[in-house]
Short mmCIF file of C-alpha atoms in Angstrom, two decimals:
data_model
loop_
_atom_site.label_atom_id
_atom_site.label_comp_id
_atom_site.label_asym_id
_atom_site.label_seq_id
_atom_site.Cartn_x
_atom_site.Cartn_y
_atom_site.Cartn_z
CA MET A 1 -7.67 12.19 2.51
CA GLU A 2 -9.60 10.60 -0.35
CA PHE A 3 -6.70 10.67 -2.76
CA MET A 4 -4.71 8.42 -0.41
CA ASP A 5 -7.46 5.81 -0.29
CA PHE A 6 -7.77 5.97 -4.06
CA LEU A 7 -4.03 5.41 -4.47
CA ARG A 8 -4.01 2.53 -1.97
CA GLY A 9 -6.86 0.84 -3.80
CA THR A 10 -5.20 1.30 -7.18
CA ALA A 11 -1.91 -0.07 -5.86
CA ALA A 12 -3.51 -3.15 -4.30
CA LEU A 13 -5.47 -3.92 -7.46
CA VAL A 14 -2.49 -3.68 -9.83
CA VAL A 15 -0.37 -5.86 -7.51
CA ALA A 16 -3.15 -8.45 -7.47
CA VAL A 17 -3.41 -8.29 -11.27
CA GLN A 18 0.37 -8.79 -11.50
CA HIS A 19 0.50 -11.88 -9.30
CA CYS A 20 -2.73 -13.50 -10.46
CA GLY A 21 -1.86 -12.83 -14.09
CA GLU A 22 1.70 -14.13 -13.98
CA ASN A 23 0.58 -17.27 -12.16
CA LEU A 24 -1.98 -18.10 -14.84
CA PHE A 25 -0.42 -16.79 -18.06
CA PRO A 26 3.26 -17.39 -18.92
CA LYS A 27 2.97 -14.76 -21.67
CA PHE A 28 1.75 -12.21 -19.14
CA ALA A 29 4.71 -12.99 -16.88
CA LYS A 30 7.05 -12.47 -19.84
CA PHE A 31 5.33 -9.20 -20.74
CA THR A 32 5.77 -7.86 -17.21
CA HIS A 33 9.47 -8.77 -17.27
CA ASP A 34 10.07 -7.36 -20.74
CA TYR A 35 7.83 -4.28 -20.88
CA PHE A 36 5.94 -3.23 -17.74
CA SER A 37 5.77 -4.69 -14.23
CA PHE A 38 2.42 -3.89 -12.63
CA GLY A 39 3.75 -5.20 -9.33
CA LYS A 40 6.53 -2.61 -9.28
CA LEU A 41 3.99 0.09 -10.08
CA GLY A 42 1.82 -0.92 -7.15
CA LEU A 43 4.72 -1.05 -4.71
CA VAL A 44 5.95 2.42 -5.65
CA ILE A 45 2.49 3.83 -5.01
CA PHE A 46 2.18 1.93 -1.72
CA PHE A 47 5.52 3.20 -0.44
CA LEU A 48 4.86 6.79 -1.49
CA VAL A 49 1.54 6.68 0.36
CA SER A 50 3.22 5.25 3.47
CA GLY A 51 5.97 7.85 3.30
CA PHE A 52 3.35 10.59 3.20
CA VAL A 53 0.98 9.15 5.80
CA ILE A 54 3.31 7.91 8.55
CA PRO A 55 4.80 11.32 9.52
CA LEU A 56 1.27 12.73 9.36
CA SER A 57 -0.02 9.98 11.69
CA ILE A 58 2.82 10.39 14.18
CA GLU A 59 2.51 14.17 14.33
CA LYS A 60 -1.29 14.11 14.46
CA GLY A 61 -1.31 11.63 17.35
CA HIS A 62 1.38 13.49 19.35
CA SER A 63 2.46 10.13 20.81
CA LEU A 64 4.67 7.29 19.65
CA LYS A 65 2.85 4.92 21.98
CA ARG A 66 -0.44 5.80 20.31
CA PHE A 67 1.12 5.41 16.87
CA TRP A 68 2.53 1.95 17.60
CA VAL A 69 -0.65 0.66 19.25
CA GLN A 70 -2.70 1.72 16.24
CA ARG A 71 -0.14 0.34 13.78
CA PHE A 72 -0.05 -2.98 15.63
CA PHE A 73 -3.81 -3.47 15.46
CA ARG A 74 -3.85 -2.17 11.89
CA LEU A 75 -1.24 -4.60 10.57
CA PHE A 76 -0.63 -7.67 12.71
CA PRO A 77 -4.02 -9.36 13.27
CA LEU A 78 -4.82 -9.74 9.57
CA TYR A 79 -1.18 -10.56 8.83
CA TRP A 80 -1.28 -13.40 11.36
CA VAL A 81 -4.53 -14.68 9.87
CA SER A 82 -2.97 -14.78 6.41
CA LEU A 83 0.08 -16.59 7.81
CA ALA A 84 -2.13 -19.11 9.61
CA ALA A 85 -4.12 -19.63 6.41
CA VAL A 86 -1.07 -20.59 4.33
CA VAL A 87 0.16 -22.92 7.09
CA ILE A 88 -3.24 -24.65 7.18
CA ILE A 89 -3.26 -24.95 3.38
CA TYR A 90 0.20 -26.53 3.56
CA LEU A 91 -0.91 -29.01 6.24
CA LEU A 92 -3.90 -29.97 4.10
CA GLY A 93 -1.49 -31.26 1.49
CA TYR A 94 -0.96 -28.27 -0.77
CA THR A 95 2.78 -28.30 -0.08
CA PRO A 96 3.84 -26.15 -3.09
CA ILE A 97 2.37 -23.10 -1.36
CA PHE A 98 5.75 -22.89 0.40
CA ASP A 99 9.03 -22.81 -1.50
CA PRO A 100 11.57 -25.60 -0.73
CA PRO A 101 13.81 -23.30 1.38
CA PHE A 102 10.82 -22.45 3.58
CA ARG A 103 9.79 -26.10 3.92
CA ALA A 104 13.33 -27.10 4.93
CA HIS A 105 12.88 -25.52 8.37
CA LEU A 106 9.12 -25.11 8.38
CA TRP A 107 8.22 -24.31 11.98
CA ARG A 108 11.28 -22.17 12.65
CA ASN A 109 10.47 -20.13 9.56
CA VAL A 110 6.81 -19.85 10.51
CA LEU A 111 7.69 -18.58 13.99
CA VAL A 112 10.11 -15.97 12.65
CA ASN A 113 7.52 -14.88 10.07
CA VAL A 114 5.15 -14.14 12.96
CA THR A 115 7.36 -11.16 13.85
CA MET A 116 7.10 -9.52 10.40
CA PHE A 117 10.88 -9.01 10.62
CA GLN A 118 11.89 -12.26 8.91
CA GLY A 119 13.74 -10.40 6.18
CA ALA A 120 16.11 -8.93 8.76
CA PHE A 121 17.07 -12.45 9.84
CA ARG A 122 17.43 -13.76 6.27
CA VAL A 123 14.57 -16.18 6.90
CA PRO A 124 12.43 -17.12 3.86
CA GLN A 125 9.08 -15.39 3.47
CA ALA A 126 5.95 -17.49 3.95
CA ILE A 127 4.41 -15.40 1.17
CA GLY A 128 6.79 -13.61 -1.16
CA LEU A 129 5.28 -10.16 -0.75
CA TYR A 130 5.76 -10.23 3.03
CA TYR A 131 9.20 -8.70 2.44
CA THR A 132 7.55 -5.35 1.74
CA LEU A 133 6.03 -5.37 5.22
CA THR A 134 9.50 -5.78 6.73
CA ILE A 135 10.56 -2.67 4.81
CA GLU A 136 7.51 -0.87 6.19
CA MET A 137 8.33 -1.87 9.76
CA PHE A 138 11.89 -0.58 9.48
CA PHE A 139 10.50 2.68 8.10
CA TYR A 140 8.19 3.00 11.12
CA ILE A 141 11.17 2.46 13.41
CA ALA A 142 13.21 5.04 11.49
CA CYS A 143 10.42 7.63 11.76
CA SER A 144 10.02 6.90 15.47
CA LEU A 145 13.74 7.39 16.08
CA LEU A 146 13.70 10.61 14.05
CA LEU A 147 10.88 11.91 16.23
CA LEU A 148 12.80 11.05 19.40
CA ILE A 149 15.84 12.99 18.22
CA LYS A 150 13.60 15.80 16.92
CA GLN A 151 14.53 15.28 13.27
CA LEU A 152 11.24 14.03 11.81
CA ARG A 153 10.56 17.48 10.34
CA ASN A 154 13.92 17.39 8.56
CA THR A 155 13.22 14.41 6.33
CA TYR A 156 13.72 16.48 3.17
CA ALA A 157 17.43 16.84 3.95
CA LEU A 158 17.59 13.21 5.08
CA THR A 159 16.04 12.12 1.79
CA TRP A 160 18.86 13.85 -0.06
CA VAL A 161 21.44 12.08 2.11
CA LEU A 162 19.76 8.72 1.52
CA LEU A 163 19.49 9.34 -2.22
CA VAL A 164 23.18 10.20 -2.51
CA ALA A 165 24.15 7.12 -0.48
CA VAL A 166 22.06 4.60 -2.41
CA SER A 167 22.97 6.24 -5.72
CA ALA A 168 26.60 5.57 -4.91
CA LEU A 169 25.74 1.93 -4.25
CA TRP A 170 23.71 1.26 -7.38
CA ILE A 171 26.09 3.22 -9.63
CA LEU A 172 29.50 2.29 -8.20
CA GLY A 173 28.54 -1.34 -7.54
CA PRO A 174 28.34 -2.31 -11.23
CA LEU A 175 31.04 0.09 -12.47
CA VAL A 176 33.72 -0.42 -9.83
CA PHE A 177 32.98 -3.80 -8.26
CA HIS A 178 31.32 -5.38 -11.33
CA ARG A 179 28.47 -6.47 -9.11
CA ARG A 180 24.76 -6.09 -9.73
CA MET A 181 23.07 -4.42 -6.77
CA GLU A 182 19.64 -5.41 -5.49
CA MET A 183 18.32 -2.05 -6.58
CA ALA A 184 14.61 -2.57 -5.87
CA GLY A 185 14.94 -2.65 -2.08
CA LEU A 186 17.19 0.40 -2.08
CA PHE A 187 14.81 2.27 -4.36
CA TYR A 188 11.79 1.45 -2.21
CA GLY A 189 13.61 2.82 0.83
CA VAL A 190 14.27 6.06 -1.04
CA THR A 191 10.65 6.09 -2.20
CA LEU A 192 9.40 5.97 1.38
CA PHE A 193 11.49 9.00 2.29
CA CYS A 194 10.41 10.76 -0.89
CA GLY A 195 6.89 10.34 0.45
CA THR A 196 7.95 12.14 3.62
CA ALA A 197 9.46 14.94 1.53
CA ILE A 198 6.19 15.32 -0.37
CA TYR A 199 4.41 15.54 2.98
CA ARG A 200 6.79 18.33 3.98
CA TYR A 201 5.93 20.10 0.74
CA TYR A 202 2.23 19.62 1.50
CA LYS A 203 2.73 21.17 4.95
CA GLY A 204 4.56 24.13 3.44
CA ASN A 205 7.91 23.27 5.04
CA ILE A 206 9.75 23.19 1.70
CA SER A 207 9.27 25.05 -1.58
CA ALA A 208 8.17 23.73 -4.96
CA LYS A 209 11.67 24.49 -6.24
CA ALA A 210 13.20 22.29 -3.55
CA MET A 211 10.73 19.50 -4.30
CA ASN A 212 11.44 19.69 -8.04
CA ALA A 213 15.19 19.55 -7.39
CA LEU A 214 14.79 16.35 -5.38
CA MET A 215 12.58 14.73 -8.00
CA GLY A 216 14.97 15.72 -10.78
CA ALA A 217 17.94 14.22 -8.94
CA LEU A 218 15.95 11.05 -8.26
CA LEU A 219 14.96 10.76 -11.92
CA LEU A 220 18.56 11.11 -13.06
CA SER A 221 19.94 8.69 -10.49
CA VAL A 222 17.31 6.01 -11.09
CA SER A 223 17.55 6.21 -14.88
CA VAL A 224 21.31 5.57 -14.66
CA GLY A 225 21.00 3.01 -11.86
CA VAL A 226 18.40 0.91 -13.68
CA TYR A 227 20.59 0.79 -16.78
CA LEU A 228 23.67 -0.27 -14.83
CA ASN A 229 21.89 -2.92 -12.75
CA TYR A 230 19.43 -4.32 -15.28
CA VAL A 231 21.24 -3.90 -18.62
CA TYR A 232 24.97 -3.29 -18.10
CA THR A 233 25.55 -6.13 -15.64
CA LYS A 234 25.23 -9.81 -16.49
CA LYS A 235 21.64 -10.88 -16.84
CA VAL A 236 20.07 -13.65 -14.81
CA GLU A 237 17.09 -15.79 -15.73
CA MET A 238 13.85 -13.79 -15.99
CA GLN A 239 15.65 -10.54 -15.19
CA PHE A 240 13.56 -7.45 -15.80
CA SER A 241 14.33 -5.24 -18.78
CA TYR A 242 15.11 -1.53 -18.46
CA VAL A 243 11.62 -0.37 -19.45
CA ALA A 244 9.91 -2.98 -17.24
CA VAL A 245 11.62 -1.45 -14.20
CA PHE A 246 12.02 2.24 -14.96
CA GLY A 247 8.58 2.55 -16.59
CA PRO A 248 6.44 1.47 -13.61
CA TRP A 249 8.62 3.31 -11.12
CA PHE A 250 8.27 6.51 -13.15
CA VAL A 251 4.53 6.01 -13.72
CA GLY A 252 4.04 5.35 -9.99
CA PHE A 253 5.44 8.77 -9.11
CA VAL A 254 3.42 10.42 -11.88
CA MET A 255 0.20 8.79 -10.62
CA PHE A 256 0.93 9.87 -7.06
CA PHE A 257 1.54 13.50 -8.04
CA ALA A 258 -1.54 13.47 -10.29
CA ALA A 259 -3.73 12.24 -7.43
CA TYR A 260 -2.07 14.75 -5.10
CA ALA A 261 -2.88 17.57 -7.54
CA LEU A 262 -6.52 16.44 -7.48
CA ARG A 263 -6.60 15.95 -3.70
CA ASN A 264 -9.44 18.43 -3.22
CA ARG A 265 -11.64 16.66 -5.77
CA GLU A 266 -14.09 13.86 -5.05
CA PHE A 267 -12.77 10.44 -6.06
CA PRO A 268 -14.87 7.52 -7.41
CA ALA A 269 -16.68 5.46 -4.78
CA VAL A 270 -15.20 2.23 -6.13
CA GLY A 271 -11.74 3.69 -5.56
CA MET A 272 -12.63 4.53 -1.96
CA TRP A 273 -13.91 0.98 -1.42
CA LEU A 274 -10.74 -0.51 -2.88
CA GLY A 275 -8.72 1.79 -0.65
CA ARG A 276 -10.51 0.57 2.47
CA ILE A 277 -9.90 -3.09 1.67
CA SER A 278 -6.45 -2.57 0.10
CA TYR A 279 -4.47 -4.22 2.91
CA SER A 280 -6.82 -7.19 2.84
CA VAL A 281 -6.48 -7.43 -0.94
CA TYR A 282 -2.71 -7.29 -0.59
CA LEU A 283 -2.57 -10.15 1.91
CA VAL A 284 -5.27 -12.49 0.59
CA HIS A 285 -4.69 -12.32 -3.16
CA PRO A 286 -1.58 -14.58 -3.18
CA ILE A 287 -3.54 -17.24 -1.28
CA ILE A 288 -6.57 -17.05 -3.56
CA SER A 289 -4.33 -17.05 -6.62
CA PHE A 290 -2.51 -20.19 -5.42
CA LEU A 291 -5.72 -22.09 -4.72
CA PHE A 292 -7.29 -21.18 -8.05
CA ARG A 293 -4.25 -22.00 -10.15
CA TYR A 294 -3.34 -25.24 -8.32
CA GLY A 295 -3.55 -28.04 -10.88
CA ARG A 296 -5.27 -25.81 -13.43
CA THR A 297 -4.30 -24.14 -16.68
CA GLY A 298 -4.72 -20.44 -17.28
CA GLY A 299 -7.61 -18.70 -18.96
CA ILE A 300 -9.13 -15.24 -18.93
CA GLY A 301 -12.23 -16.59 -17.22
CA LEU A 302 -10.21 -18.12 -14.40
CA PHE A 303 -8.22 -14.90 -14.06
CA LEU A 304 -11.37 -12.78 -13.72
CA ILE A 305 -12.87 -15.23 -11.23
CA THR A 306 -9.64 -15.14 -9.19
CA ILE A 307 -9.73 -11.34 -9.02
CA ALA A 308 -13.45 -11.31 -8.18
CA VAL A 309 -13.06 -13.88 -5.40
CA THR A 310 -10.04 -11.98 -4.08
CA LEU A 311 -12.10 -8.80 -3.79
CA LEU A 312 -14.96 -10.71 -2.16
CA VAL A 313 -12.74 -12.44 0.40
CA ALA A 314 -10.85 -9.19 1.05
CA THR A 315 -14.14 -7.43 1.78
CA VAL A 316 -15.07 -10.17 4.25
CA THR A 317 -11.67 -10.12 5.99
CA TYR A 318 -11.78 -6.33 6.17
CA TYR A 319 -15.14 -6.23 7.96
CA ALA A 320 -14.60 -9.42 9.99
CA ILE A 321 -10.98 -8.94 11.06
CA GLU A 322 -9.24 -5.79 9.91
CA LYS A 323 -11.82 -3.11 10.80
CA PRO A 324 -12.73 -4.59 14.22
CA MET A 325 -9.04 -4.75 15.13
CA ILE A 326 -8.46 -1.18 13.95
CA ASP A 327 -11.43 -0.06 16.04
CA LEU A 328 -10.06 -2.00 19.02
CA GLY A 329 -6.74 -0.19 18.67
CA HIS A 330 -8.53 3.16 18.68
CA ARG A 331 -10.54 2.20 21.78
CA ILE A 332 -7.40 1.13 23.64
CA VAL A 333 -5.69 4.42 22.80
CA LYS A 334 -8.71 6.44 23.93
CA ARG A 335 -8.96 4.42 27.16
CA LYS A 336 -5.29 5.07 27.93
CA GLN A 337 -5.79 8.78 27.24
CA LEU A 338 -8.75 8.91 29.63
CA ILE A 339 -6.78 7.10 32.34
CA ALA A 340 -3.84 9.48 31.85
CA ALA A 341 -6.19 12.44 32.11
#
């Protein structure tokens, strides 16, 4: 589906712009906290795409074993290369690439990060954005369990249950317990399951009326939740404003539905290219950004060079590492199918 590749590419690019920009320009960082976070926009799109694609992949493959083999070769080899790269950079003397909590127990933290489940063990992330991959892995596990208990086709109802549960947390937390909830992680979990609901709509399993009801409830819940957790509760340093959170989350859903509406159209070639290398862009851009900003001051020229080099390196890692590993995963699956036959 071309619209999925286009969305992946767009998401990866805006996340790279967010991180490269905030690392080089303090004013850009302030803008993204006060008015519009491009990083939050990219993550919403990423999670909606995953929510749509994962049930499709599982059902199309008719095998959890096939799904997990392909996911492993799709995600882990390049992830391990990016982890090895930051460790090497650290050993070469660029110690600030790791935060102090990570450096405190360096090798233990590195080993746990190898699993991609470090967030579950409250172990610091080698690269900050790794936490989103932990969320993805738990979503894969959830979808696998739902398939085993024959409930994967009922994710629309499950999305409602999840929305009600997390809405209670991010609304009652501030009002009753006077505690700000970590709303982003909860919202991204709901977003993943919203992606599955959209897939059910695409397959004709639910009506447009049912889909609109879910989106309306989500809009209401999130608009209230963002106010309570980002405005009503006590602010912390560099806390995001209401519009900087709600705006990109809302725009992310709008962009997804717009691309979905145009799914039968041909998308720009550059968007397809960005979609292919999106995972590489996602993993390499923090490393490139660190190396280019280390000991330097910001400037638009340096920012553009950082983005250009990121895209170049991501293209290389895609063709040298990511694509060969994906192809290897497909060959292993086909070989197992032939043996089984």
